[in-house]
Structures are given as structure tokens and as C-alpha cells.
């Protein structure tokens, strides 16, 4: 695995460590400001990944799937970051500190609407990631060096369409209580 691959792994681990520490500070040690500060660091992790990827390509590396995944990761982190933190926050409160309401398990039309909203976030992630991929493709400007980026963009487009079909299917065949979600 190259440096970008390791940076993606480090950023993903760092993202969840910062969220975990932020929640521990907020709820276990009652350090709300420090907890908020740690949670606010998540975009810094994205910036580190973006700079590392850009510098690597600037120094002549051929773009790999790792470079493409970095752009995807940044898009997903920006689009889903707040909802991922909220998801973790609710569960941390309930399961760790034994406070707050039990996290709800969505079913029926509520689940379908929630999934469709999530698909909207996927679209936002796609737009952000696609713009980054296009910028990287333009930045490198050598088709032989950007083949992986273009391939990732095509693959992500297919995944986005499949996710839309799943979102629509949730309205046609609503999730029943007890059925596992995707």
C-alpha cells in the first residue's frame, strides 16, 4: 500500500478516534467545550488527506485508486460527517452513559424517507468527490496518469444509481419491523 492508502486508513481511524474522544469528553468527563472542539477537528482530518493527495500527485505520482478513494472519502466525510456524529452521539448517550432515549429503529415509510434523505447526502458526497476527482484529473492532465480517477468516477456513478434504486424500492416494499436494513 502506498502513502495515500495509508493516509486514507489513518484519516478514517483518526476520524473515529476524534469523534470517540469528543463524546467521551462531552459525556463522561463533562467537558462540553473540549468535546465540541474535538468533534470540530473532523474537517481538519479531511484537509490533511486532501493536501497529502494533492502533494503526492504534484510530485508526479500516477493516480491510483487510493487517490480516487481519498476524494470519495472527503466527499462522504463532508456530506455525512454531521449525521455520522449525531448517530454516534445518540448511541453513545444511550449505550455508554445510559442517558437519553433509546435509538429508534426506523421501519415503513419513515425508513424509506430517511433512506431517501440519506441518498440526498450521497448525491452531495458524489458532487463534492466528483469535483475533487475532476480537479485532480485536470491538475495532472495526463490521461495515462489519471485513468484510475476516471474509473473511480464511473464506478461511483453506477453506485449512486444503484443506491437510488434501493431508495425507491424502500417506498415500494417498505421495511417491516424486525427486517435488517442495508
Tab-separated table of C-alpha atoms in Angstrom:
chain	number	residue	atom	x	y	z
A	1	UNK	CA	0.000	0.000	0.000
A	2	UNK	CA	1.340	3.437	-0.919
A	3	UNK	CA	1.443	6.576	1.249
A	4	UNK	CA	-2.018	7.689	0.105
A	5	UNK	CA	-3.512	4.327	1.021
A	6	UNK	CA	-2.005	4.579	4.489
A	7	UNK	CA	-3.199	8.185	4.811
A	8	UNK	CA	-6.765	7.137	3.978
A	9	UNK	CA	-6.634	4.436	6.642
A	10	UNK	CA	-5.064	6.858	9.151
A	11	UNK	CA	-7.654	9.536	8.383
A	12	UNK	CA	-10.562	7.111	8.781
A	13	UNK	CA	-9.164	5.829	12.081
A	14	UNK	CA	-8.403	9.404	13.148
A	15	UNK	CA	-11.945	10.484	12.267
A	16	UNK	CA	-13.491	7.894	14.592
A	17	UNK	CA	-10.898	8.430	17.337
A	18	UNK	CA	-11.608	12.171	17.344
A	19	UNK	CA	-15.365	11.507	17.447
A	20	UNK	CA	-14.931	8.956	20.245
A	21	UNK	CA	-12.713	11.276	22.277
A	22	UNK	CA	-15.099	14.157	21.704
A	23	UNK	CA	-18.012	12.099	23.003
A	24	UNK	CA	-16.038	10.827	25.990
A	25	UNK	CA	-15.013	14.378	26.897
A	26	UNK	CA	-18.563	15.629	26.441
A	27	UNK	CA	-20.447	12.949	28.360
A	28	UNK	CA	-18.026	11.095	30.626
A	29	UNK	CA	-15.842	13.998	31.795
A	30	UNK	CA	-18.497	16.720	31.298
A	31	UNK	CA	-16.014	18.795	29.274
A	32	UNK	CA	-18.501	20.104	26.725
A	33	UNK	CA	-16.200	22.723	25.136
A	34	UNK	CA	-13.297	20.281	24.760
A	35	UNK	CA	-15.707	17.671	23.380
A	36	UNK	CA	-17.055	20.162	20.842
A	37	UNK	CA	-13.506	21.180	19.893
A	38	UNK	CA	-12.548	17.559	19.248
A	39	UNK	CA	-15.690	16.959	17.189
A	40	UNK	CA	-14.913	20.112	15.204
A	41	UNK	CA	-11.496	18.668	14.263
A	42	UNK	CA	-13.026	16.186	11.819
A	43	UNK	CA	-12.773	18.605	8.840
A	44	UNK	CA	-9.073	19.094	9.632
A	45	UNK	CA	-8.582	15.384	9.005
A	46	UNK	CA	-10.161	15.842	5.561
A	47	UNK	CA	-7.853	18.774	4.847
A	48	UNK	CA	-4.781	16.711	5.758
A	49	UNK	CA	-5.886	13.974	3.365
A	50	UNK	CA	-6.609	16.458	0.569
A	51	UNK	CA	-3.210	18.153	0.937
A	52	UNK	CA	-1.376	14.814	1.076
A	53	UNK	CA	-3.140	13.563	-2.054
A	54	UNK	CA	-2.511	16.788	-3.968
A	55	UNK	CA	1.167	16.923	-2.993
A	56	UNK	CA	1.650	13.285	-3.981
A	57	UNK	CA	0.139	13.897	-7.420
A	58	UNK	CA	2.024	17.175	-7.791
A	59	UNK	CA	5.289	15.307	-7.312
A	60	UNK	CA	4.492	13.109	-10.297
A	61	UNK	CA	2.801	10.049	-8.847
A	62	UNK	CA	0.470	8.214	-11.152
A	63	UNK	CA	-3.040	8.468	-9.760
A	64	UNK	CA	-4.196	5.216	-8.206
A	65	UNK	CA	-7.466	4.012	-6.782
A	66	UNK	CA	-6.134	5.226	-3.404
A	67	UNK	CA	-6.057	8.801	-4.754
A	68	UNK	CA	-9.616	8.364	-6.010
A	69	UNK	CA	-10.751	6.924	-2.679
A	70	UNK	CA	-9.248	9.972	-0.954
A	71	UNK	CA	-11.591	12.199	-2.986
A	72	UNK	CA	-14.524	9.872	-2.267
A	73	UNK	CA	-13.642	9.841	1.445
A	74	UNK	CA	-13.567	13.629	1.587
A	75	UNK	CA	-16.930	13.905	-0.174
A	76	UNK	CA	-18.511	11.316	2.114
A	77	UNK	CA	-16.982	12.871	5.217
A	78	UNK	CA	-18.283	16.339	4.349
A	79	UNK	CA	-21.751	15.178	3.282
A	80	UNK	CA	-22.301	12.583	6.018
A	81	UNK	CA	-19.998	13.924	8.753
A	82	UNK	CA	-22.644	15.731	10.788
A	83	UNK	CA	-25.142	12.864	10.586
A	84	UNK	CA	-22.426	10.308	11.468
A	85	UNK	CA	-21.520	12.364	14.534
A	86	UNK	CA	-25.200	12.662	15.506
A	87	UNK	CA	-25.626	8.894	15.026
A	88	UNK	CA	-22.618	8.193	17.245
A	89	UNK	CA	-23.755	10.811	19.780
A	90	UNK	CA	-27.217	9.274	20.262
A	91	UNK	CA	-25.817	5.771	20.650
A	92	UNK	CA	-23.011	6.875	22.964
A	93	UNK	CA	-25.526	8.642	25.220
A	94	UNK	CA	-27.842	5.657	25.371
A	95	UNK	CA	-25.464	2.676	25.428
A	96	UNK	CA	-22.457	4.129	27.276
A	97	UNK	CA	-23.776	6.819	29.615
A	98	UNK	CA	-27.270	5.252	29.935
A	99	UNK	CA	-28.867	8.654	29.217
A	100	UNK	CA	-31.283	9.823	26.598
A	101	UNK	CA	-33.862	7.893	24.617
A	102	UNK	CA	-33.177	4.521	23.018
A	103	UNK	CA	-32.110	4.952	19.375
A	104	UNK	CA	-35.099	4.326	17.171
A	105	UNK	CA	-35.261	1.574	14.601
A	106	UNK	CA	-36.953	3.006	11.565
A	107	UNK	CA	-39.483	0.995	9.602
A	108	UNK	CA	-42.058	1.542	6.883
A	109	UNK	CA	-42.357	4.938	5.250
A	110	UNK	CA	-40.276	6.556	7.994
A	111	UNK	CA	-37.359	4.317	6.984
A	112	UNK	CA	-37.992	4.981	3.280
A	113	UNK	CA	-37.983	8.758	3.805
A	114	UNK	CA	-34.871	8.565	5.967
A	115	UNK	CA	-33.095	6.438	3.348
A	116	UNK	CA	-34.091	8.877	0.609
A	117	UNK	CA	-32.666	11.734	2.686
A	118	UNK	CA	-29.503	9.668	3.066
A	119	UNK	CA	-29.440	9.215	-0.712
A	120	UNK	CA	-29.583	13.022	-0.990
A	121	UNK	CA	-26.490	13.148	1.211
A	122	UNK	CA	-24.927	10.560	-1.103
A	123	UNK	CA	-25.615	12.897	-4.034
A	124	UNK	CA	-23.891	15.736	-2.149
A	125	UNK	CA	-20.941	13.454	-1.357
A	126	UNK	CA	-20.828	12.445	-5.021
A	127	UNK	CA	-20.823	16.072	-6.211
A	128	UNK	CA	-18.028	17.034	-3.794
A	129	UNK	CA	-15.978	13.920	-4.576
A	130	UNK	CA	-16.584	14.217	-8.331
A	131	UNK	CA	-15.475	17.855	-8.322
A	132	UNK	CA	-12.307	16.837	-6.459
A	133	UNK	CA	-11.703	13.985	-8.907
A	134	UNK	CA	-12.217	16.292	-11.894
A	135	UNK	CA	-9.858	18.866	-10.379
A	136	UNK	CA	-7.243	16.147	-9.826
A	137	UNK	CA	-7.722	14.890	-13.398
A	138	UNK	CA	-7.312	18.437	-14.714
A	139	UNK	CA	-4.390	19.088	-12.342
A	140	UNK	CA	-2.445	16.029	-13.512
A	141	UNK	CA	-3.598	16.472	-17.149
A	142	UNK	CA	-2.011	13.229	-18.341
A	143	UNK	CA	-4.649	10.655	-19.380
A	144	UNK	CA	-2.293	7.761	-18.653
A	145	UNK	CA	-1.816	9.036	-15.106
A	146	UNK	CA	-5.489	9.727	-14.358
A	147	UNK	CA	-7.098	6.528	-15.619
A	148	UNK	CA	-7.816	5.302	-12.071
A	149	UNK	CA	-9.531	8.585	-11.177
A	150	UNK	CA	-11.802	8.408	-14.213
A	151	UNK	CA	-12.579	4.753	-13.499
A	152	UNK	CA	-13.484	5.569	-9.896
A	153	UNK	CA	-15.804	8.341	-11.056
A	154	UNK	CA	-17.587	5.960	-13.439
A	155	UNK	CA	-17.894	3.294	-10.732
A	156	UNK	CA	-19.218	5.803	-8.193
A	157	UNK	CA	-21.817	6.949	-10.713
A	158	UNK	CA	-23.071	3.363	-11.009
A	159	UNK	CA	-23.113	3.004	-7.200
A	160	UNK	CA	-25.106	6.254	-6.895
A	161	UNK	CA	-27.719	4.973	-9.363
A	162	UNK	CA	-27.950	1.629	-7.539
A	163	UNK	CA	-28.397	3.497	-4.255
A	164	UNK	CA	-31.248	5.487	-5.842
A	165	UNK	CA	-32.915	2.244	-6.923
A	166	UNK	CA	-32.615	0.937	-3.355
A	167	UNK	CA	-34.112	4.201	-2.044
A	168	UNK	CA	-37.052	3.865	-4.432
A	169	UNK	CA	-37.516	0.195	-3.546
A	170	UNK	CA	-37.973	1.187	0.102
A	171	UNK	CA	-41.139	3.039	-0.915
A	172	UNK	CA	-42.407	0.084	-2.963
A	173	UNK	CA	-41.509	-2.572	-0.382
A	174	UNK	CA	-41.320	-0.740	2.969
A	175	UNK	CA	-39.035	-2.179	5.636
A	176	UNK	CA	-41.009	-4.138	8.203
A	177	UNK	CA	-40.160	-4.299	11.894
A	178	UNK	CA	-37.545	-6.960	12.541
A	179	UNK	CA	-36.104	-6.844	8.984
A	180	UNK	CA	-32.445	-5.852	8.815
A	181	UNK	CA	-31.606	-2.632	6.982
A	182	UNK	CA	-28.960	-2.370	4.302
